[in-house]
Each structure stands twice: as C-alpha cells, then as structure tokens.
Short mmCIF file of C-alpha atoms in Angstrom, two decimals:
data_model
loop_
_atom_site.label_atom_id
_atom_site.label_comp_id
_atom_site.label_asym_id
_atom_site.label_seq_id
_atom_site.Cartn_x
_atom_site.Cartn_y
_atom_site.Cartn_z
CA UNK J 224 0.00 0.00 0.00
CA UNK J 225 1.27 3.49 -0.87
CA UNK J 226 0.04 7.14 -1.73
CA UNK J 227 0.93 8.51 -5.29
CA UNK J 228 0.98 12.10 -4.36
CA UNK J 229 1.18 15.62 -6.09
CA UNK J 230 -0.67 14.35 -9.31
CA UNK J 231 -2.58 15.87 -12.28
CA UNK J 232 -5.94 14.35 -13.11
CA UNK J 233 -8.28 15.58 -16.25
CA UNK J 234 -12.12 16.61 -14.15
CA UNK J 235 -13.26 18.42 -17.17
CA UNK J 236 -13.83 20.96 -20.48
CA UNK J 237 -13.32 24.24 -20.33
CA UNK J 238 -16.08 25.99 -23.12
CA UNK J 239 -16.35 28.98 -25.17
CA UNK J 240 -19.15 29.79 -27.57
CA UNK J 241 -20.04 26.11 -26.73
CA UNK J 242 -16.58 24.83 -28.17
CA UNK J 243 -14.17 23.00 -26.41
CA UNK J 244 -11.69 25.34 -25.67
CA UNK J 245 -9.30 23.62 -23.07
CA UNK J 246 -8.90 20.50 -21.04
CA UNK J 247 -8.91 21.21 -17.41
CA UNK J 248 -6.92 19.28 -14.99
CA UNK J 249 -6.23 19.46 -10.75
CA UNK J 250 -4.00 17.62 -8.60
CA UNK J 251 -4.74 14.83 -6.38
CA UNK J 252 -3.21 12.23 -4.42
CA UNK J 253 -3.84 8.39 -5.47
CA UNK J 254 -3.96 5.74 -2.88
CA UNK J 255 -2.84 2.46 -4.15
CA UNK J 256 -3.70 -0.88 -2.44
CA UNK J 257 -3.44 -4.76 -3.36
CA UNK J 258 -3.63 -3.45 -7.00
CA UNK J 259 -6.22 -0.90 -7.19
CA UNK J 260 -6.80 2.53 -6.75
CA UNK J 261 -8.41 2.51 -3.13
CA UNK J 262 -8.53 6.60 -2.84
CA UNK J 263 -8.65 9.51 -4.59
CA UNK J 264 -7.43 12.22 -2.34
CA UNK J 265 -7.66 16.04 -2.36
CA UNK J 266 -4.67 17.65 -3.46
CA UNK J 267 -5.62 19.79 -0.04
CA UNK J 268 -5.90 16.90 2.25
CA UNK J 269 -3.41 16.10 4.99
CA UNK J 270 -1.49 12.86 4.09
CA UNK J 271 -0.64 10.35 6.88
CA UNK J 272 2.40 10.29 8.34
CA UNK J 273 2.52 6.93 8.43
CA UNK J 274 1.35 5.76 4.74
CA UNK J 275 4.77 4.86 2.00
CA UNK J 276 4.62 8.13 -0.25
CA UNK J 277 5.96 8.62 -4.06
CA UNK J 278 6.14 12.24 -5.57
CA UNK J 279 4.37 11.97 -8.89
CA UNK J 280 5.67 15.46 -8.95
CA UNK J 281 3.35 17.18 -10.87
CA UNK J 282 2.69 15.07 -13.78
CA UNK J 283 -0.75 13.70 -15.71
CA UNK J 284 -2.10 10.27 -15.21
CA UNK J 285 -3.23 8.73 -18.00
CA UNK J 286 -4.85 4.70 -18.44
CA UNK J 287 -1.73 2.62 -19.25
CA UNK J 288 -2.05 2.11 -23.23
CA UNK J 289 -2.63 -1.34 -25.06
CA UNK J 290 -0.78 -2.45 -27.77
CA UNK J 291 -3.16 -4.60 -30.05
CA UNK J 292 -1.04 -5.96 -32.70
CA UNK J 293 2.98 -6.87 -32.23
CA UNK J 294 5.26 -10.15 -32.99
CA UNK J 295 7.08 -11.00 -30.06
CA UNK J 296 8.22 -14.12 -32.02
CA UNK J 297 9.39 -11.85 -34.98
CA UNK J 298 11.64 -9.29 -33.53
CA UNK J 299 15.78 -8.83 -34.30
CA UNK J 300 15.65 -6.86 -30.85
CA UNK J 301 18.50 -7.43 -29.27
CA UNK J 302 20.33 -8.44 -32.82
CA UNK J 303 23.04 -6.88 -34.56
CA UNK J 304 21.79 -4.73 -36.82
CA UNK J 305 20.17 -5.50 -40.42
CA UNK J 306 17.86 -4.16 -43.18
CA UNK J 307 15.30 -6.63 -44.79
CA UNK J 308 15.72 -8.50 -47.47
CA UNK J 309 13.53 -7.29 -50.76
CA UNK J 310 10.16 -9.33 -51.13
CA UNK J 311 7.40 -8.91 -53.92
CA UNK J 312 5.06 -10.91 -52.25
CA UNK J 313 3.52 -11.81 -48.50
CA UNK J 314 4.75 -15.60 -49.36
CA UNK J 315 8.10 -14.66 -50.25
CA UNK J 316 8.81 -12.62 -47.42
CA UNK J 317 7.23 -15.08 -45.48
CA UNK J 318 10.03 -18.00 -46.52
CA UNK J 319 12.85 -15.15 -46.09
CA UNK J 320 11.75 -14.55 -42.61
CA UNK J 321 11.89 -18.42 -42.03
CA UNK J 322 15.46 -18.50 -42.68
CA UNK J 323 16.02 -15.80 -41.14
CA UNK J 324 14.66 -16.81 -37.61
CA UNK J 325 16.31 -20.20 -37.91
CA UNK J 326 19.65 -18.72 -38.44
CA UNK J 327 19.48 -16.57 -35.67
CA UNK J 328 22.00 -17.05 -32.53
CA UNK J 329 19.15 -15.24 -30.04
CA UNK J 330 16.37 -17.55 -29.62
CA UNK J 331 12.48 -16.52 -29.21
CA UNK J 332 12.70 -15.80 -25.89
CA UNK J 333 15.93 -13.31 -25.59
CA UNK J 334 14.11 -11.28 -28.70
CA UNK J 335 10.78 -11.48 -27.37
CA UNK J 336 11.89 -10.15 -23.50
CA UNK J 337 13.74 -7.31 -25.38
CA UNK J 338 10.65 -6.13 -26.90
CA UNK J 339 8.93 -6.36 -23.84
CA UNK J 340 10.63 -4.06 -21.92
CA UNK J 341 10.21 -1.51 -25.26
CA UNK J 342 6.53 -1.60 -24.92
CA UNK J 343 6.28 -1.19 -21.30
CA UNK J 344 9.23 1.51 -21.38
CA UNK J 345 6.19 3.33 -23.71
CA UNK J 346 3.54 2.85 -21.24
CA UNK J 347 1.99 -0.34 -22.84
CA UNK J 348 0.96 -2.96 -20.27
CA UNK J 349 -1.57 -5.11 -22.30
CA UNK J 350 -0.61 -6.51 -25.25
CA UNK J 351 -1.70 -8.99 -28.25
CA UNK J 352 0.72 -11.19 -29.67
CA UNK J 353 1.21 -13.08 -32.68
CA UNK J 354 3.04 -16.03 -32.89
CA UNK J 355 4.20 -17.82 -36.25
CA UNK J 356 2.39 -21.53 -35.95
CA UNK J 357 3.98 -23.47 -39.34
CA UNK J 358 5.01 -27.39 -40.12
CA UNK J 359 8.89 -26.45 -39.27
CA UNK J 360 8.03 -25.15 -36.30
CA UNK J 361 5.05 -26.59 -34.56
CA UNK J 362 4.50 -24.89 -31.43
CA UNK J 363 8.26 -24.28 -30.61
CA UNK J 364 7.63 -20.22 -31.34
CA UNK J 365 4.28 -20.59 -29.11
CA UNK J 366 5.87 -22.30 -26.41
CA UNK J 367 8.76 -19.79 -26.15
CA UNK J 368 6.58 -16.14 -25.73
CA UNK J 369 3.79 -18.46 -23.42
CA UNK J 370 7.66 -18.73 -21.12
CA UNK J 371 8.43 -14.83 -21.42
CA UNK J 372 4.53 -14.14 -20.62
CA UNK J 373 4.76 -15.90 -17.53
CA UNK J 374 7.56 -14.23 -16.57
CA UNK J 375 6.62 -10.55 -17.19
CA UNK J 376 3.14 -11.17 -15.63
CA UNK J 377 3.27 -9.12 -13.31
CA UNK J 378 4.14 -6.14 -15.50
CA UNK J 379 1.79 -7.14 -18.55
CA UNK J 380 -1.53 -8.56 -19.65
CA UNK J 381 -1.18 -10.13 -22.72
CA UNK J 382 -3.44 -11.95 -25.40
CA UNK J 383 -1.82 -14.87 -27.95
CA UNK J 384 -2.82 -15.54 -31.33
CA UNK J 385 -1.56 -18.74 -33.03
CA UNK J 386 -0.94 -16.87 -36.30
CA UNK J 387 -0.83 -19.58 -39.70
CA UNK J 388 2.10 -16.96 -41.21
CA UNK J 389 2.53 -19.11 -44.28
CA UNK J 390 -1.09 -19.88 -44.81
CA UNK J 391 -3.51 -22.06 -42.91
CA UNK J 392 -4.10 -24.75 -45.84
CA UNK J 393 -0.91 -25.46 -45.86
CA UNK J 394 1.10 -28.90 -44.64
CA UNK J 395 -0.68 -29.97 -41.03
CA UNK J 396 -1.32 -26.43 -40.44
CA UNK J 397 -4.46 -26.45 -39.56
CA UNK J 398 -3.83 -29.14 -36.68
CA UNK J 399 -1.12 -27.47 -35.45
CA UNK J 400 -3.12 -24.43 -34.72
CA UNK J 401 -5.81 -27.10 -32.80
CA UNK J 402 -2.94 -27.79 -30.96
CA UNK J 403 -2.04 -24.57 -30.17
CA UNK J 404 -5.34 -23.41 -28.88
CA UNK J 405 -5.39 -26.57 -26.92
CA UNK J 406 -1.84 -25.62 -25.51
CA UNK J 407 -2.74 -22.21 -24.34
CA UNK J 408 -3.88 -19.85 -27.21
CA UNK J 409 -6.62 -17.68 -26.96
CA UNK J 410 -6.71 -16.53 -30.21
CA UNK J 411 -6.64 -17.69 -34.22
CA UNK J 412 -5.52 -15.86 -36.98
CA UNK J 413 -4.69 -16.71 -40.69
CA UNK J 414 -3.91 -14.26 -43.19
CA UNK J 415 -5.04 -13.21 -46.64
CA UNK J 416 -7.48 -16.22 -47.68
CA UNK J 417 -7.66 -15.38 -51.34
CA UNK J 418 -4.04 -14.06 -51.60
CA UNK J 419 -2.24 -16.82 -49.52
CA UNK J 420 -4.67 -19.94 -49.14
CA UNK J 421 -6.03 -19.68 -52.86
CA UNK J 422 -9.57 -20.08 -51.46
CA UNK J 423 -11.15 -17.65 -49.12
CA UNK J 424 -14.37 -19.59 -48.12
CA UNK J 425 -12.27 -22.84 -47.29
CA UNK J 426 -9.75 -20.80 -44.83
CA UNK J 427 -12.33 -18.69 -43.25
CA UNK J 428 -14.55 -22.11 -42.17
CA UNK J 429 -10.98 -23.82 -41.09
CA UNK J 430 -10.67 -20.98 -39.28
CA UNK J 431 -13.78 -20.44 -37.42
CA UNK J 432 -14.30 -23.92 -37.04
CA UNK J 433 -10.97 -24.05 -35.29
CA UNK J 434 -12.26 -21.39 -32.93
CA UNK J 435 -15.51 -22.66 -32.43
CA UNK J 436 -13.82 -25.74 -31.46
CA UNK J 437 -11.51 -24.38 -29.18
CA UNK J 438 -13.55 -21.58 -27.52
CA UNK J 439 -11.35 -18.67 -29.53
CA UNK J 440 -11.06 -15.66 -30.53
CA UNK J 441 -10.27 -14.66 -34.37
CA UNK J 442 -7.90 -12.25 -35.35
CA UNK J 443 -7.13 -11.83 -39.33
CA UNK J 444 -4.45 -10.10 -41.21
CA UNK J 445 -5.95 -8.45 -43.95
CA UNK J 446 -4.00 -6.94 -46.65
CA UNK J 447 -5.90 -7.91 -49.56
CA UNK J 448 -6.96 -4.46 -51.51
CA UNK J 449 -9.93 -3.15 -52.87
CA UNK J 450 -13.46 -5.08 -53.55
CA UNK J 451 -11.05 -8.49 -52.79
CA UNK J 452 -10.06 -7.41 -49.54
CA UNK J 453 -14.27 -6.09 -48.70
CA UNK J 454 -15.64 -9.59 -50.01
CA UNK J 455 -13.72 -11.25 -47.49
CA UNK J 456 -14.74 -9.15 -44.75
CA UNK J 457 -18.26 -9.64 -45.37
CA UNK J 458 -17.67 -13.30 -45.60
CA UNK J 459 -16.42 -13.36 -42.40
CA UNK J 460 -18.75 -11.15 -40.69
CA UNK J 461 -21.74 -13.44 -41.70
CA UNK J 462 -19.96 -16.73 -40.76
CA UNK J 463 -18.92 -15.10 -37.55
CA UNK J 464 -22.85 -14.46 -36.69
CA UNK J 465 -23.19 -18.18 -37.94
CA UNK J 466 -21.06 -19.27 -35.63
CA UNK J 467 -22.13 -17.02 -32.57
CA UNK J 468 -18.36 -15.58 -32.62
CA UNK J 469 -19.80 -11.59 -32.14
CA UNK J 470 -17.51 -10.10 -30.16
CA UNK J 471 -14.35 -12.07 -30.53
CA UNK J 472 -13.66 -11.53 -33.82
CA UNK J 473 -10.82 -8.49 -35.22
CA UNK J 474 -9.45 -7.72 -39.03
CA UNK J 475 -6.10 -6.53 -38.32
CA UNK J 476 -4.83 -3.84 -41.44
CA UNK J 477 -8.42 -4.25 -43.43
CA UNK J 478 -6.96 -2.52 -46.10
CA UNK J 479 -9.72 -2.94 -49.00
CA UNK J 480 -11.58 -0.39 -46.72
CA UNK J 481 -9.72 2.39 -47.55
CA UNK J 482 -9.58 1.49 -51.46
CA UNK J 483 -12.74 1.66 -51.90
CA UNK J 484 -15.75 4.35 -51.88
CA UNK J 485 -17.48 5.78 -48.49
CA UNK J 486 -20.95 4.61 -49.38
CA UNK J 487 -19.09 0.92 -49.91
CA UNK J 488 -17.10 1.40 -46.69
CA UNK J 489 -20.47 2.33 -45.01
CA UNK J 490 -21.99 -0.98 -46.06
CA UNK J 491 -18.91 -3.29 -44.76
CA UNK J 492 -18.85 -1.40 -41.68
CA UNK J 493 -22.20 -1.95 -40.44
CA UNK J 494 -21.96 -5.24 -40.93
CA UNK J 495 -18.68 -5.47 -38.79
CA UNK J 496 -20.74 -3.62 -36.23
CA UNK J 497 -23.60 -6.25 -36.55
CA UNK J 498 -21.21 -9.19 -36.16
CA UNK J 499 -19.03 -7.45 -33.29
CA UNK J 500 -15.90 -7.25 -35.50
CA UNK J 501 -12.96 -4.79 -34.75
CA UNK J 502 -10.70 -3.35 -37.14
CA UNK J 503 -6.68 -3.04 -35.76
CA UNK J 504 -4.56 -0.94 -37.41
CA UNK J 505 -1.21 0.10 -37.35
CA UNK J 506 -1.53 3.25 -39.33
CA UNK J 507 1.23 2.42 -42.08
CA UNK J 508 2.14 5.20 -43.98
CA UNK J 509 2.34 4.18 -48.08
CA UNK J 510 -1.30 2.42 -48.13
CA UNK J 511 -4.94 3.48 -48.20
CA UNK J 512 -5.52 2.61 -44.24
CA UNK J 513 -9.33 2.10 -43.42
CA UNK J 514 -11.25 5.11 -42.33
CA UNK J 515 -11.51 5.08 -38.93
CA UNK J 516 -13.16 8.23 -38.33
CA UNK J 517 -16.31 6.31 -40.55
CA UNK J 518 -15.80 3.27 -38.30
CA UNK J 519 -16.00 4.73 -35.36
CA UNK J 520 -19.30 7.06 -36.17
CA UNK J 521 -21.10 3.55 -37.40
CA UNK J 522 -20.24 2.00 -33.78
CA UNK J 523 -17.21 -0.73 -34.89
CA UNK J 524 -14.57 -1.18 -32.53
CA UNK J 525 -11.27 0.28 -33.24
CA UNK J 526 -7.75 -0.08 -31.86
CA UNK J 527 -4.40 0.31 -32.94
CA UNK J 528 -1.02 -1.60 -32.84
CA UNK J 529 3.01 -1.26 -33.96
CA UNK J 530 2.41 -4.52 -35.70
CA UNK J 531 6.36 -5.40 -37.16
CA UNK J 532 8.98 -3.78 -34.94
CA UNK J 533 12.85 -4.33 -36.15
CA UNK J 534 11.83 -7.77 -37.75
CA UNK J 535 11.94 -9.49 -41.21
CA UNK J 536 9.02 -7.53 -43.03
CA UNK J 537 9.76 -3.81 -41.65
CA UNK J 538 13.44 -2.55 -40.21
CA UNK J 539 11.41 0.66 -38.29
CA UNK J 540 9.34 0.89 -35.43
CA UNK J 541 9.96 2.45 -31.77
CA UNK J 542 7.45 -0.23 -30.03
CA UNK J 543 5.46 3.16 -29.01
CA UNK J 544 2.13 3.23 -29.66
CA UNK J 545 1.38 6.93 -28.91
CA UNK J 546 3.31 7.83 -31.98
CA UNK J 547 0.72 5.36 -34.04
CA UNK J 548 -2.05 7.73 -32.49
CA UNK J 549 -0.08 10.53 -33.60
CA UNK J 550 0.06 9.56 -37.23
CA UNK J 551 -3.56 8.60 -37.16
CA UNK J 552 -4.31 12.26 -35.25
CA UNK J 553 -1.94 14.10 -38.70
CA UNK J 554 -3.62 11.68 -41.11
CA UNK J 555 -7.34 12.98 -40.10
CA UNK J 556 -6.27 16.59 -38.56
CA UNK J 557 -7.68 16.10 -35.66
CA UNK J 558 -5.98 19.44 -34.03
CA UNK J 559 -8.62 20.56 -31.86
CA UNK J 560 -8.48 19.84 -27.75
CA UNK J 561 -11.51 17.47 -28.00
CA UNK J 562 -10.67 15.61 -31.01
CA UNK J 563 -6.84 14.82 -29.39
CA UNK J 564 -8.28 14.20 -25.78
CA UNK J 565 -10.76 11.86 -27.02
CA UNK J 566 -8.37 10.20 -29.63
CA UNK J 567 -6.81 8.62 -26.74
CA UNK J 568 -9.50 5.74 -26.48
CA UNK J 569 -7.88 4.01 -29.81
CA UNK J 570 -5.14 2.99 -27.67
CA UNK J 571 -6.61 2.33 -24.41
CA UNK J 572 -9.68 -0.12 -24.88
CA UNK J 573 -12.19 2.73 -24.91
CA UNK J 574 -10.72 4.65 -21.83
CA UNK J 575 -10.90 8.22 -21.40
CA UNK J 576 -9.97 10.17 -18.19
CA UNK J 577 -13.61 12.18 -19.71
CA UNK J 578 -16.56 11.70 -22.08
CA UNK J 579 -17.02 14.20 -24.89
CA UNK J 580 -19.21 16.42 -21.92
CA UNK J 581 -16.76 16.73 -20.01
CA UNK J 582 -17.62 14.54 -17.37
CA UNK J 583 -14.39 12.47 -15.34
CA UNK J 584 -15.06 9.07 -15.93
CA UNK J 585 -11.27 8.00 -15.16
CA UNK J 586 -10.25 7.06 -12.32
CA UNK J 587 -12.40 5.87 -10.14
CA UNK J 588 -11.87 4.21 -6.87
CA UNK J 589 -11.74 0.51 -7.26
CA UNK J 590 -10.28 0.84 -10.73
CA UNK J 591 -7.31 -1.24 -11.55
CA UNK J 592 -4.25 1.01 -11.01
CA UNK J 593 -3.11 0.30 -14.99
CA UNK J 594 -2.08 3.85 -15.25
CA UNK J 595 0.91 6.26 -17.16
CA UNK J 596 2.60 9.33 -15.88
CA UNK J 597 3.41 11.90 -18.71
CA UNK J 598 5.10 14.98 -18.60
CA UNK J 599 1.93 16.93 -20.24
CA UNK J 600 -0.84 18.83 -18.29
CA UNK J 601 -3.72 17.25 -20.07
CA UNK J 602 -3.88 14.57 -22.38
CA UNK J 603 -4.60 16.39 -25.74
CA UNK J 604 -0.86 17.70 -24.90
CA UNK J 605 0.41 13.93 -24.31
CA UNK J 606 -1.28 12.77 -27.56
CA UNK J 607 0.13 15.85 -29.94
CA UNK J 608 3.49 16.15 -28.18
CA UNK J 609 4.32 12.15 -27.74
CA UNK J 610 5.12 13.03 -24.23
CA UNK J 611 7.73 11.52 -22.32
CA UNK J 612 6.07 8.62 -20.31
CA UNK J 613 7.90 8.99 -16.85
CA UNK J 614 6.76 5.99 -14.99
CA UNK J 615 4.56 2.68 -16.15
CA UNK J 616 2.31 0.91 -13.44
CA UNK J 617 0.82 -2.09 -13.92
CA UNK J 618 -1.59 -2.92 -10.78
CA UNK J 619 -0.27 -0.78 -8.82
CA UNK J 620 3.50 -1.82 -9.14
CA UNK J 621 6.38 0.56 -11.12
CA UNK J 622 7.30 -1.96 -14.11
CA UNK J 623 9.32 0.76 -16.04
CA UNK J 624 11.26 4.36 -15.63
CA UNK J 625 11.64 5.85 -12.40
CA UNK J 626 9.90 8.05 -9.96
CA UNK J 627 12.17 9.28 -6.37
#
C-alpha cells in the first residue's frame, strides 16, 4: 500500500461559444492498495504520516495504453543490426523470414523479453501477440513467448494468437493451430485467404471452425486491396454471426476499406458492427488505411497496434504506440483539444480520463491502477506532443522508468 501524491488528473472541459476550448486538470493524491486505486485524495488533504509516499511530482495520469497488434516471435531486438531482405510478395517474405529466424544465434525468448521491456518503457501494459504456428516449427515459437509471458506477468496482460504466417491450408497447419489453442492460445488468426490460401471460403470455415472448437477468438491479417479485400470481410462477418463468434472476432490492417468508396465502406462497416468485428490498425504510412473516423461514427470497434517492430518484413518501429495515435491524429487533422483528448480511447480499450461532456469518468476508486505518468498537463498535450512517459504501473507496481 502506498500514496501517489502531487498528481494531475483531467475533471473536465473548459467551453467557449459552446466549443471545447481547453482540457482542465487538478492535482490529487492516489492511494494504491493490493492493486487498485483505493482513494482519490484532495490535493488539499493532509497525508498520513505513516502511509509509504511517491512524488508523482506534478505530472498527468493517463490509463496505461494497449498495444493490439505486435510479434514477439518476430523481432531482431536485441540483434546486430540489419535491413530486410527485398520481397514482392507476402509468401516470399514469409520464406525469407523463415530463414532468417532459424539462423538466428538469439532464440524466441531473448528477442521477445527485449521487446517487452520496449513496450512497457512506452507505457503499454496489455498486449496482443502473434506467434508464427507453421510445419517447421510446430508450437516451438508458441511455447517460447507463453515462457516470457509468464515471466513478465506481473508487468503485462497479454493476449496470444496462433498466427498460420505461411497460410492455414498449408502442410498440417491447420492441426497445429488445434494444438495450439489446446496448448494455451486464446486466439486464431490466418492471413489473406484469397491471396495466400487460394480459397477464401475454405480458410475462413478452417478458421472459425478451429475457434468454435476451441472456444477462440479470431484475429485476421488483412491486406488484400480493394473489392477483394471487402468480399472477405463480409464473408467473415456473416460466418462469424453463424457461428455465434460476435464479439471475438478483429481484421487486423483491413486494407480494402480504404480502397474503396465511403458509401461501400459504409456498407462493410455496419456489418462489422452487426457481427461485433474490430478493425486493428497500425496506421502504415504508403497504403490506403481504413477510415476510422467512418468506423468509429457507425459504432465498430477500433484499436491500434506497432504490428512489425525491427523484424523481417519492416526494419522501423519504436514499439510506441502513442506515436501510431499521432500519425492517425496528422492523417485525419484532428488538431482541436476534443478531437486529441478523445483520440486517446484508440489505444486504451475505450478509456478516457472524460466523455465528450466533459464529465471524469477516469479514475475511479476501485479501478485497476493500470495507469501512465506523462510529462503533459492534459492529455490532448500527451497525444500531440508524444510526451515523455515517466513511470509505467501495472496494478499498482512501477514496471518501467523511475519516480524518487
């Protein structure tokens, strides 16, 4: 038990001619027991003498961010440095990255605990992994994050998806990733059925059946363009309702969205909304990313994610998923002091510290203490200006930078 004192908490909007015109914030003191946030003190209030303090000294508290798409299993972190290898297809890169992996001295683990500690240095304490499930393999890839996940659980809450990298029709594929869910998975992902499996209906039923089967969730890559890429989103938000999946079902990238027109975007993405299908992105820069300012007005659950960090298919990437919300804020202008405040939900499950009124819906007491320091005085300022992130807690204990 301990008292976080001399905070900054968001309690509302300041207006002007019915506008937003600035965030307002006031300090506070957090009380922090067996995980949660027990107290919210006034800043005025006498502290005990007797209570364990920390000096947040001044800075914002923000909800810890959630990374939804990375490859722990991927990574070179930790490696000696090296560009990627040119690829003209997702198959081809695919087979480079194989040899790639297998050639490496650092196994899974080393490369997947260095990544780790980038996330959480970024103020990311929930996280959904991918892991490469393939006949060379097996479950060796699996079995090595599900070891670094139980170590760092007590810094992170993470999510795996036994990923079918090199398509789920091929070899025993499609038994390994029964295997996998049986061995711990919680997820099942595949990626581009027409582009990579040859046949979309055949690898979306493998794949639902395989969650059905297993009690799953779905999560598939998507990079399949234009009416190609839309077909197969509507395929599998109707065998998702089939199957009584609503809810646990994501399209990470869903590129075709942004190929094609509004009034066709419109039509995919209320029936994603029907079916309880999210859309992750990772806001790449070079394609037609869906629009997520349409998404979000029909009511389909967004989120974003780094996706390839340092790896075999992109030689960029921080781990920091504030800079994704930063492109995504540039790529739609969202410049105003509600749009940036409330542009924080896309990385944080929904969580704002207030609703578009203005009213403080986070913290409250009893609330998981998942939460972020920033130097910033409100978060529109944390979301424009990347702030530093000062100190990372996951229930309640520091699991990365410093406070005295």
């Amino acid at each position: 038990m301990y008292i976080l004192k001399n905070i900054l908490l968001e309690t509302g909007y300041s207006k002007e001619n019915e506008q937003v015109k600035a965030t307002e914030t006031k300090s506070f003191h957090l009380k922090i027991s067996d995980g949660h946030i027990a107290e919210i003190i006034n800043f005025e209030n006498e502290l005990p003498i007797d209570e364990k303090t920390i000096d947040g000294k001044g800075q914002l508290v923000l909800p810890s961010f959630k990374e939804r798409h990375v490859h722990l299993d991927k990574t070179y972190m930790g490696e000696p440095w090296r560009a990627c290898v040119p690829a003209y297809s997702v198959i081809e890169r695919s087979e480079i990255e194989k040899n790639i992996l297998s050639s490496m001295d650092a196994g899974t683990e080393e490369r997947a605990k260095n990544l780790l500690d980038v996330l959480l240095s970024h103020g990311s304490t929930s996280i959904r992994t991918h892991v490469d499930i393939y006949p060379e393999v097996g479950l060796a890839n699996l079995k090595g994050v599900q070891n670094v996940l139980t170590d760092y659980q007590h810094k992170v809450d993470s999510e795996i998806v036994a990923f079918a990298q090199h398509g789920l029709l091929h070899g025993n594929t499609v038994q390994l990733m029964r295997e996998a869910v049986r061995n711990g998975a919680g997820l099942v992902g595949a990626v581009d059925p027409a582009t990579v499996d040859l046949n979309i209906e055949s690898s979306l039923v493998q794949l639902i059946d395989i969650a059905v089967e297993g009690n799953a969730g779905i999560d598939l890559h998507l990079h399949d363009p234009g009416h190609l890429g839309t077909f197969t989103m509507k395929r599998l938000a109707a065998l998702t309702m089939e199957a009584g999946l609503q809810g646990k079902v994501a399209v990470s990238h869903a590129f075709g969205l942004g190929d094609v027109t509004p009034a066709e975007a419109r039509d995919v993405a209320e029936r994603l909304k029907e079916a309880g299908v999210s859309v992750i992105s990772s806001v790449p820069i070079g394609r037609n990313i869906p629009p997520i300012p349409l998404l979000d007005e029909v009511g389909v659950n967004v989120a974003l994610g780094n996706d390839n960090i340092y790896d075999s298919w992109w030689p960029t990437g921080n781990g920091d998923i504030l800079e994704r919300l930063g492109r995504l804020i540039e790529i739609n202008r969202w410049t105003d002091e509600l749009s940036l405040s409330q542009s924080l939900r896309f990385i944080t499950n929904g969580v704002t510290p207030l609703t578009l009124n203005g009213e403080q819906v986070w913290p409250v007491q009893g609330d998981l203490a998942n939460f972020v320091l920033v130097d910033a005085k409100c978060s529109a300022e944390a979301v424009a200006r990347r702030a530093k992130r000062t100190a990372v807690f996951h229930k309640g204990a520091l699991v990365a930078g410093e406070l005295s």
